Short mmCIF file of N, CA and C in Angstrom, two decimals:
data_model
loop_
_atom_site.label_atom_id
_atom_site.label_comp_id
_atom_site.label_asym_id
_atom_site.label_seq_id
_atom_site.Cartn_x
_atom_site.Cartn_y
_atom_site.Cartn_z
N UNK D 1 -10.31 4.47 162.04
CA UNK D 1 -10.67 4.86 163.38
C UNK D 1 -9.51 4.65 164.35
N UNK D 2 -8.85 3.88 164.54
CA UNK D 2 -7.53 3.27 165.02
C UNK D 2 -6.48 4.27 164.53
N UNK D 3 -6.39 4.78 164.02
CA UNK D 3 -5.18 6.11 163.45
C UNK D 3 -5.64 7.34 163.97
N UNK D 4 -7.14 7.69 164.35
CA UNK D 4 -7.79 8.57 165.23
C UNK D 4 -7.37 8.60 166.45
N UNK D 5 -7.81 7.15 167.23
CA UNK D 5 -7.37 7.07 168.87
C UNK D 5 -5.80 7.06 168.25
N UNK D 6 -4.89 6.38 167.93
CA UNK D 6 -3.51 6.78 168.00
C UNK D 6 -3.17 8.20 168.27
N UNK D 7 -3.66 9.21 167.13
CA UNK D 7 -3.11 9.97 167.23
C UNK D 7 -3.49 11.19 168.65
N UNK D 8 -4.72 10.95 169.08
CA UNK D 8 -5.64 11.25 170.08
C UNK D 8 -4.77 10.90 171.21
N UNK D 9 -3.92 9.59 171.86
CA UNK D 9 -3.34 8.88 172.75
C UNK D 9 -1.89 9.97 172.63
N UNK D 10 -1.30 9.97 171.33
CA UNK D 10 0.10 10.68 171.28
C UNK D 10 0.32 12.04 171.51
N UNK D 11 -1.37 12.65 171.24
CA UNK D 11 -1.73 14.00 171.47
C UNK D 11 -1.37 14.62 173.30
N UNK D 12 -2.25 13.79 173.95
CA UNK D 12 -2.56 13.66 175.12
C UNK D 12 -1.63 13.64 175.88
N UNK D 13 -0.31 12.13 175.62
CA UNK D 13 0.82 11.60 176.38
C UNK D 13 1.33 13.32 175.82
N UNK D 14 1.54 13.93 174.66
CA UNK D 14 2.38 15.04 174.31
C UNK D 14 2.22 16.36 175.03
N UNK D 15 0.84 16.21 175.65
CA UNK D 15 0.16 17.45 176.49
C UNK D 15 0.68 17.07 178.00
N UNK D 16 0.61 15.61 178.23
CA UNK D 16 1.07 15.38 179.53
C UNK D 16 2.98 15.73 180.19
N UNK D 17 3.17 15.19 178.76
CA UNK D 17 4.66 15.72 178.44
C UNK D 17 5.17 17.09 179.11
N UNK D 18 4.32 17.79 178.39
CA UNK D 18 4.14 19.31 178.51
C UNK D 18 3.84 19.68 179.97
N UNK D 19 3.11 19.72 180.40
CA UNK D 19 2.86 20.07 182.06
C UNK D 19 3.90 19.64 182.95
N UNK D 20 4.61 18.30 183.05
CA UNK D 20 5.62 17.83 183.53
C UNK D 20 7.39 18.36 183.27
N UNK D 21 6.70 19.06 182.21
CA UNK D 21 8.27 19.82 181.76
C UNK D 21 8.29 21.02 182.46
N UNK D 22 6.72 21.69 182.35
CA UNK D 22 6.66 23.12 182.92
C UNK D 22 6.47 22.66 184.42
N UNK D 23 6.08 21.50 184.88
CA UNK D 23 6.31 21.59 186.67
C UNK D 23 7.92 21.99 186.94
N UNK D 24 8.47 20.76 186.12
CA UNK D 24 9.80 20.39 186.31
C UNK D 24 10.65 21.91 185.88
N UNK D 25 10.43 22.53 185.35
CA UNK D 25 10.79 24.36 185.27
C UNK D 25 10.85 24.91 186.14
N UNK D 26 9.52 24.78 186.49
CA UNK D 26 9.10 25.76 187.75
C UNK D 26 10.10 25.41 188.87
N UNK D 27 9.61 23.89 189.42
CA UNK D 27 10.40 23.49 190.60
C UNK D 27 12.26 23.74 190.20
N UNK D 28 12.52 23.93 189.47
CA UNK D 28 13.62 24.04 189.06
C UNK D 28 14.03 25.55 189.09
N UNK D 29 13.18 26.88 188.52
CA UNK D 29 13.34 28.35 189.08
C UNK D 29 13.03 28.39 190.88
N UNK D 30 11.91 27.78 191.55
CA UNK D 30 12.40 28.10 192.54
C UNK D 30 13.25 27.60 193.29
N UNK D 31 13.91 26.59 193.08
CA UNK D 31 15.01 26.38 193.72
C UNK D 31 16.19 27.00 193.25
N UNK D 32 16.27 27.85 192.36
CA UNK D 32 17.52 28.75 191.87
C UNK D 32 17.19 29.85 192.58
N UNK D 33 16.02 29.90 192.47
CA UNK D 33 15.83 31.86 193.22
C UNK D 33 15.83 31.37 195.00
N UNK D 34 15.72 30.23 195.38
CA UNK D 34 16.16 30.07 196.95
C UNK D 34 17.83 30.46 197.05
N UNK D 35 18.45 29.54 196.17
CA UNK D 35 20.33 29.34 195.73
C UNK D 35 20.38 31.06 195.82
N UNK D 36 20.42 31.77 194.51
CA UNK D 36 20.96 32.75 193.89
C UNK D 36 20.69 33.95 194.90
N UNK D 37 18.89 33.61 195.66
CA UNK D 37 18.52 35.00 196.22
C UNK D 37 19.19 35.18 197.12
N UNK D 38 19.65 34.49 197.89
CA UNK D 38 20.44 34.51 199.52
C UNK D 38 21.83 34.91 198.80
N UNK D 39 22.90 34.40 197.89
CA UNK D 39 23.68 35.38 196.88
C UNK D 39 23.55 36.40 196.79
N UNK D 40 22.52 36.39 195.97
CA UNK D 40 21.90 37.88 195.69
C UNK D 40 22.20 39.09 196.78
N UNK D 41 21.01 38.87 197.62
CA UNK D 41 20.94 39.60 198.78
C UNK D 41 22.13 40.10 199.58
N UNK D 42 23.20 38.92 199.72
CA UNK D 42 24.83 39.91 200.62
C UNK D 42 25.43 40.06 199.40
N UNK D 43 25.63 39.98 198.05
CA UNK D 43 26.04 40.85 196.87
C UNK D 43 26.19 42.00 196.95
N UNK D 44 24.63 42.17 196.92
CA UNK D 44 23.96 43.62 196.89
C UNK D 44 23.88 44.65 198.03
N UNK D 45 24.69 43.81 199.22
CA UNK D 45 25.11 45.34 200.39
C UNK D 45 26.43 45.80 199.68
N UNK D 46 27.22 45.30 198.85
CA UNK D 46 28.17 46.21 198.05
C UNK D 46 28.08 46.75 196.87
N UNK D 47 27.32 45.95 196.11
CA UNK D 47 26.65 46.69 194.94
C UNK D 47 26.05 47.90 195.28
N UNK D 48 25.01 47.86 196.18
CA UNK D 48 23.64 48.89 195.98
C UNK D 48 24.72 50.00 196.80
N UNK D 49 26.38 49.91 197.59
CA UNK D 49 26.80 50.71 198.30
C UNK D 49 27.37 51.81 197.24
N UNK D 50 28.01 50.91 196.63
CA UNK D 50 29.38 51.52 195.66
C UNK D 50 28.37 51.66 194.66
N UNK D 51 27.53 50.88 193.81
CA UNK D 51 27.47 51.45 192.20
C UNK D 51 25.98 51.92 192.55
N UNK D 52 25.01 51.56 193.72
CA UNK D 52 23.40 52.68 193.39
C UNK D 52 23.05 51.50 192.33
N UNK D 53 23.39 50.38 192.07
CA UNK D 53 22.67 49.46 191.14
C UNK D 53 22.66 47.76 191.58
N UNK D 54 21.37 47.08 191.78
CA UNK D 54 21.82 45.64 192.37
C UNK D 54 22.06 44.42 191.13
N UNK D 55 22.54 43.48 191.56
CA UNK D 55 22.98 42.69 190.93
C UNK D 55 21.68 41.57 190.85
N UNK D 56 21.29 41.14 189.42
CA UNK D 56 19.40 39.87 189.24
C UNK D 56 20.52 38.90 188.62
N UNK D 57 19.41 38.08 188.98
CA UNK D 57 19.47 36.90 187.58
C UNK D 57 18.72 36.41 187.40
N UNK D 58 18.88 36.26 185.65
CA UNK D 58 17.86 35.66 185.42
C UNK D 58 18.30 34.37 184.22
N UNK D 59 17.65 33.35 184.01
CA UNK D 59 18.05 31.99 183.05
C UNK D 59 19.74 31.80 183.67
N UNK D 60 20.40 31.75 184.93
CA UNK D 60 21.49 31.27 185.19
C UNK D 60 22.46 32.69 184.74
N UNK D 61 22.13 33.92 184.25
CA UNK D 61 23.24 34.94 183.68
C UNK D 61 22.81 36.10 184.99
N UNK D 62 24.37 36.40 185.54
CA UNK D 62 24.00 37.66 186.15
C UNK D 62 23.86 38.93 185.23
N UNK D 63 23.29 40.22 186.22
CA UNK D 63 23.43 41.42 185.51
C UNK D 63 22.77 42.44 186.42
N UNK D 64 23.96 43.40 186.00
CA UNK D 64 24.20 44.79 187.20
C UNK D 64 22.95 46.15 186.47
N UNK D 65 21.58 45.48 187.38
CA UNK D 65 20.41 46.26 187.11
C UNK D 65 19.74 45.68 185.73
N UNK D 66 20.09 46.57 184.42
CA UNK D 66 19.78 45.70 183.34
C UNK D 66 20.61 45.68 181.99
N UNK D 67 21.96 45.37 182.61
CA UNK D 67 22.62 45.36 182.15
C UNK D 67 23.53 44.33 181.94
N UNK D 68 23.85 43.12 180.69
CA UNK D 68 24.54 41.87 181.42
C UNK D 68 25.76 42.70 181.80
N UNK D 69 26.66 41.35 182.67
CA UNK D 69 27.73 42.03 182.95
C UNK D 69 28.91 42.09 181.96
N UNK D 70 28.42 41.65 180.44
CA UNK D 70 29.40 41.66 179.20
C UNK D 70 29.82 43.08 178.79
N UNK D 71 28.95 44.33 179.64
CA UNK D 71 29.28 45.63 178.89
C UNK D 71 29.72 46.39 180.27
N UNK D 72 29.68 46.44 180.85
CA UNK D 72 30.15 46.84 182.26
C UNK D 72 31.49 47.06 182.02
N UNK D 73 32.01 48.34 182.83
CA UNK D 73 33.30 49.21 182.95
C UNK D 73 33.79 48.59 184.27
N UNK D 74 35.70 48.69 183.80
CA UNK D 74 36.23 48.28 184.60
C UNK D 74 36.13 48.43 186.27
N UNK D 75 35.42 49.30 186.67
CA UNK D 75 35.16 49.89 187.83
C UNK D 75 33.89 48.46 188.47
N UNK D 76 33.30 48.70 187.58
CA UNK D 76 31.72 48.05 187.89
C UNK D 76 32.24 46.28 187.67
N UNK D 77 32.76 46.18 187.07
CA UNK D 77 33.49 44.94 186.60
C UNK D 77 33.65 44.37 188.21
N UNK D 78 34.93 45.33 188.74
CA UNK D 78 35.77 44.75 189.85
C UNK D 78 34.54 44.71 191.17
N UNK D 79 33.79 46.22 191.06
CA UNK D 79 32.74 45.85 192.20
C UNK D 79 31.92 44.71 192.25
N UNK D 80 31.41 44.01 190.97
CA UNK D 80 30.32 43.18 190.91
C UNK D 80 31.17 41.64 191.01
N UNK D 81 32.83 41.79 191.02
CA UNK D 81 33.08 40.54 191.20
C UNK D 81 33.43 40.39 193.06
N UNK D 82 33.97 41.43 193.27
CA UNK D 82 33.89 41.59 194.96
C UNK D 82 32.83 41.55 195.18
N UNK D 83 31.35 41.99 194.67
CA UNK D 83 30.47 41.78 195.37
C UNK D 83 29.83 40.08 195.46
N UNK D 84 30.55 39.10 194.64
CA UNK D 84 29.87 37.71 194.38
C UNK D 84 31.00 37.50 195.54
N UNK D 85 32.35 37.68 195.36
CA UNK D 85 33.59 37.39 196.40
C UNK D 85 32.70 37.12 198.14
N UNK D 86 32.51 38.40 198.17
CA UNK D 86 31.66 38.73 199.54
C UNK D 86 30.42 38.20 199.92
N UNK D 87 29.56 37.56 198.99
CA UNK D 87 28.46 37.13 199.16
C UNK D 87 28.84 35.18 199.70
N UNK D 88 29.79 35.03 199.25
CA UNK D 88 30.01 33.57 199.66
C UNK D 88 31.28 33.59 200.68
N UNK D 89 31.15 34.66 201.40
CA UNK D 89 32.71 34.55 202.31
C UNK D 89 31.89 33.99 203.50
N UNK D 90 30.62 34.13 203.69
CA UNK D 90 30.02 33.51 205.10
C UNK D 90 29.89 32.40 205.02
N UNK D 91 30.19 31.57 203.53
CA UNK D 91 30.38 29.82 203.72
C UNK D 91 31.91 29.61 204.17
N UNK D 92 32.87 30.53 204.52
CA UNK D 92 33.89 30.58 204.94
C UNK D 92 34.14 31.03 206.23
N UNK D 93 34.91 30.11 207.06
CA UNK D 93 35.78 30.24 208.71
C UNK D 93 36.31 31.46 208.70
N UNK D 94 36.71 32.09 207.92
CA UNK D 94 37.79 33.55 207.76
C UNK D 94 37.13 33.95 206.72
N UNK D 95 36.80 34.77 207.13
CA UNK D 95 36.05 35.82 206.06
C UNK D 95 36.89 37.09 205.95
N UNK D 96 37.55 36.33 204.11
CA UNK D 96 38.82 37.87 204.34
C UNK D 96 38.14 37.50 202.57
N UNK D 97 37.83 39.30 202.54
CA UNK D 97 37.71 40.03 201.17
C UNK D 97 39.11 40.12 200.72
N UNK D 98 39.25 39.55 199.64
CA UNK D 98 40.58 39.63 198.69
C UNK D 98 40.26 40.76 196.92
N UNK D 99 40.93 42.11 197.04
CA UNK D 99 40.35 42.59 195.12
C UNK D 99 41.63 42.83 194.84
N UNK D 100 41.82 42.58 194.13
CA UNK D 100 43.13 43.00 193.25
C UNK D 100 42.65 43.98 192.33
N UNK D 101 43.77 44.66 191.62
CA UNK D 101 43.21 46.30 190.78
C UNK D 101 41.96 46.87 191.02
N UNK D 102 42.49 47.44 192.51
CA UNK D 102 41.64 48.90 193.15
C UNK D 102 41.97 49.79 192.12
N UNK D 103 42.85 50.04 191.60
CA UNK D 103 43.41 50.91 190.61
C UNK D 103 41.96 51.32 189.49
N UNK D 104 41.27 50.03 189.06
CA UNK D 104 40.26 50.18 187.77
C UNK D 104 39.11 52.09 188.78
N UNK D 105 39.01 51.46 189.47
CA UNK D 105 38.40 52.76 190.27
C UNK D 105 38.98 53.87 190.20
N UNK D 106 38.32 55.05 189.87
CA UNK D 106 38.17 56.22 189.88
C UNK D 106 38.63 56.35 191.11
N UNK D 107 39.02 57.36 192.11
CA UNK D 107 39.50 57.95 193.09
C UNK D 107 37.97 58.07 193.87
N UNK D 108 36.90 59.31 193.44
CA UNK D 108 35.97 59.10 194.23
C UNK D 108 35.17 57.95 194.16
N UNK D 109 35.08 56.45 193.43
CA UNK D 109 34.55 55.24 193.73
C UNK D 109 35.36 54.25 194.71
N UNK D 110 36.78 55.15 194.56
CA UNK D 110 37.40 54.41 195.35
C UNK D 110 37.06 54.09 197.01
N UNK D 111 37.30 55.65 197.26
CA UNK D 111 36.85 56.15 198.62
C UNK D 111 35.38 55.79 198.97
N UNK D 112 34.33 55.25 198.20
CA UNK D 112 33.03 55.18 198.52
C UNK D 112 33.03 53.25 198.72
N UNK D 113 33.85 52.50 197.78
CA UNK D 113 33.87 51.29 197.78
C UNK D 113 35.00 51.31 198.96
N UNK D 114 36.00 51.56 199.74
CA UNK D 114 36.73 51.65 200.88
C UNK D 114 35.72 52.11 201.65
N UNK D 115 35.28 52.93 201.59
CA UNK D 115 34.07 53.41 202.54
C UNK D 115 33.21 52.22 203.10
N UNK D 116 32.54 51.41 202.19
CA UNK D 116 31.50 50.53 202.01
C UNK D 116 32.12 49.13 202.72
N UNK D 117 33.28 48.65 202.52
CA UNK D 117 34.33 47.64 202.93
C UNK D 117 34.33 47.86 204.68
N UNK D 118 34.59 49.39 204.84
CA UNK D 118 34.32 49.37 206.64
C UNK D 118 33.34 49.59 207.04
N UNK D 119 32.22 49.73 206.87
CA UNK D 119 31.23 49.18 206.65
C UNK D 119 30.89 47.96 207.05
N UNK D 120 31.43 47.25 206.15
CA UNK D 120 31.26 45.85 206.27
C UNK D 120 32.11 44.41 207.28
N UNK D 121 33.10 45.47 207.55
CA UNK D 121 33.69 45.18 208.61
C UNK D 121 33.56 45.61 209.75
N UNK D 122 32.57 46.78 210.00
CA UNK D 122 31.76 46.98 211.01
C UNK D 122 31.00 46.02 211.44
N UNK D 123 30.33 45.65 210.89
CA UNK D 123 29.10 45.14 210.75
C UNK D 123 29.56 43.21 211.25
N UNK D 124 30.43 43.22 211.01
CA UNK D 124 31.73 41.46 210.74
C UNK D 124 31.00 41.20 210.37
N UNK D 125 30.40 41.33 209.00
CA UNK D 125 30.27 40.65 207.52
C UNK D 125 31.72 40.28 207.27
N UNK D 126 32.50 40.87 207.07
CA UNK D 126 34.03 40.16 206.85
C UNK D 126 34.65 40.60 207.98
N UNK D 127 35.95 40.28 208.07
CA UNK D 127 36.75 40.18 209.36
C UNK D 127 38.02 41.18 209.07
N UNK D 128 37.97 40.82 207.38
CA UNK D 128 39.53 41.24 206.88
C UNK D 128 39.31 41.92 205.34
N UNK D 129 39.61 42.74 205.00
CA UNK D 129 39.98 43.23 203.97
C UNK D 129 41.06 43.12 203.18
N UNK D 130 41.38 42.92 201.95
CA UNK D 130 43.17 43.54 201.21
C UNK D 130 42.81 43.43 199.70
N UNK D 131 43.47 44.70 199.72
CA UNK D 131 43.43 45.34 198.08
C UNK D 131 44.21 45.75 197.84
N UNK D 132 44.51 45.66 196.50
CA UNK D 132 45.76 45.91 195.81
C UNK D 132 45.53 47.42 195.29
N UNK D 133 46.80 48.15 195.11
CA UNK D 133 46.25 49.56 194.13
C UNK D 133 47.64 49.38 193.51
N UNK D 134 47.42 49.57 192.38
CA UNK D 134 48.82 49.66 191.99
C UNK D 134 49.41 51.06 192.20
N UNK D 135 50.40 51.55 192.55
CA UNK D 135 51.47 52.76 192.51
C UNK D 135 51.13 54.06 193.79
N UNK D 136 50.68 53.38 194.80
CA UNK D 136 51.03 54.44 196.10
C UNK D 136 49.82 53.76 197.00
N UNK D 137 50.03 54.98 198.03
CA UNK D 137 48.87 54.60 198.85
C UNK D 137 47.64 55.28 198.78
N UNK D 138 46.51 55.11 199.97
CA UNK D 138 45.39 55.80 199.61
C UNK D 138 44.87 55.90 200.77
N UNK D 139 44.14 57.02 201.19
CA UNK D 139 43.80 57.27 202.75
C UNK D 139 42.50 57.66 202.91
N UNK D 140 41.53 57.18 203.26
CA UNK D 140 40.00 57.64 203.28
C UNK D 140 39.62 57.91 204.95
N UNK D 141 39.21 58.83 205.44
CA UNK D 141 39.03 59.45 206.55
C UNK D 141 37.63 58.66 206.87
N UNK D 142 38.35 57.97 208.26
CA UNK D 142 37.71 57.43 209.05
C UNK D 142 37.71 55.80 209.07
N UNK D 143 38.78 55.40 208.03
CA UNK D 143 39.19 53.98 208.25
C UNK D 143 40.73 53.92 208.25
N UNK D 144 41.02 53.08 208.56
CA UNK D 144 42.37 52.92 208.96
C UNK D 144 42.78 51.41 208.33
N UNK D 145 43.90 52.60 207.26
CA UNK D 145 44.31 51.29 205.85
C UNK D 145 45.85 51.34 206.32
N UNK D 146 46.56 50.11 206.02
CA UNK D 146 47.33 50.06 206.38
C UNK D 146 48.08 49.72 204.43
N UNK D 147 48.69 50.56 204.48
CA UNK D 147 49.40 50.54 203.17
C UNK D 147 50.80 50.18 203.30
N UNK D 148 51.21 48.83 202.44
CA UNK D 148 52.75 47.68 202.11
C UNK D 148 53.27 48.18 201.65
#
């Protein structure tokens, strides 16, 4: 009878176990989706500009719609890392967007992600822009780039 209640007691503490793990989950997703969503959210005024796709997460991994970002093209690559760039520039005094290889862009993503950048400097979401292209300049009508 005593090997009954034992195992009855270990059952129980093992069920109690259990609920305290799944509180401790829970309270633990929503405090990531408080963190990540406010991320999320100024990400995704350059994502949803340039690629028409937003940036989730989910278990700690990003991914552009439903896609991780392990298969993503160089284009989508550079937008989705400017778009994390930009999402944390408002914990910053100077909010200057920095991308290096504008180049991975196509010509018309170019002009739509330059597009989207004044935009956003409309708006002083950022203050400052600078991008690199490798091998000339590039001129999109109705912003004013100043090409080194």
């Amino acid at each position: 009878m005593k090997s009954i209640e034992k195992m009855v007691s270990v059952t129980a503490m093992f069920c109690e176990t259990g609920i305290m793990i799944t509180s401790i989950k829970k309270a633990e997703d929503g405090l990531m989706e408080k963190v990540i969503g406010g991320l999320l959210l100024r990400a995704n005024e350059l994502t949803g500009l340039v690629l028409g796709k937003e940036l989730t997460a989910k278990d700690g991994e990003f991914f552009l719609g439903a896609a991780s970002l392990d298969v993503l093209s160089g284009s989508e690559e550079l937008t989705v890392f400017a778009s994390l760039q930009l999402a944390l520039t408002p914990l910053l005094k100077e909010r200057v967007l920095i991308v290096d290889e504008l180049g991975r862009l196509d010509k018309k993503r170019l002009v739509v992600f330059l597009t989207a950048i004044g935009c956003l400097i409309e708006q002083k979401i950022i203050a400052q822009f600078i991008g690199a292209i490798p091998g000339g300049e590039v001129n999109v009508e109705g912003l004013e780039i100043n090409n080194i």
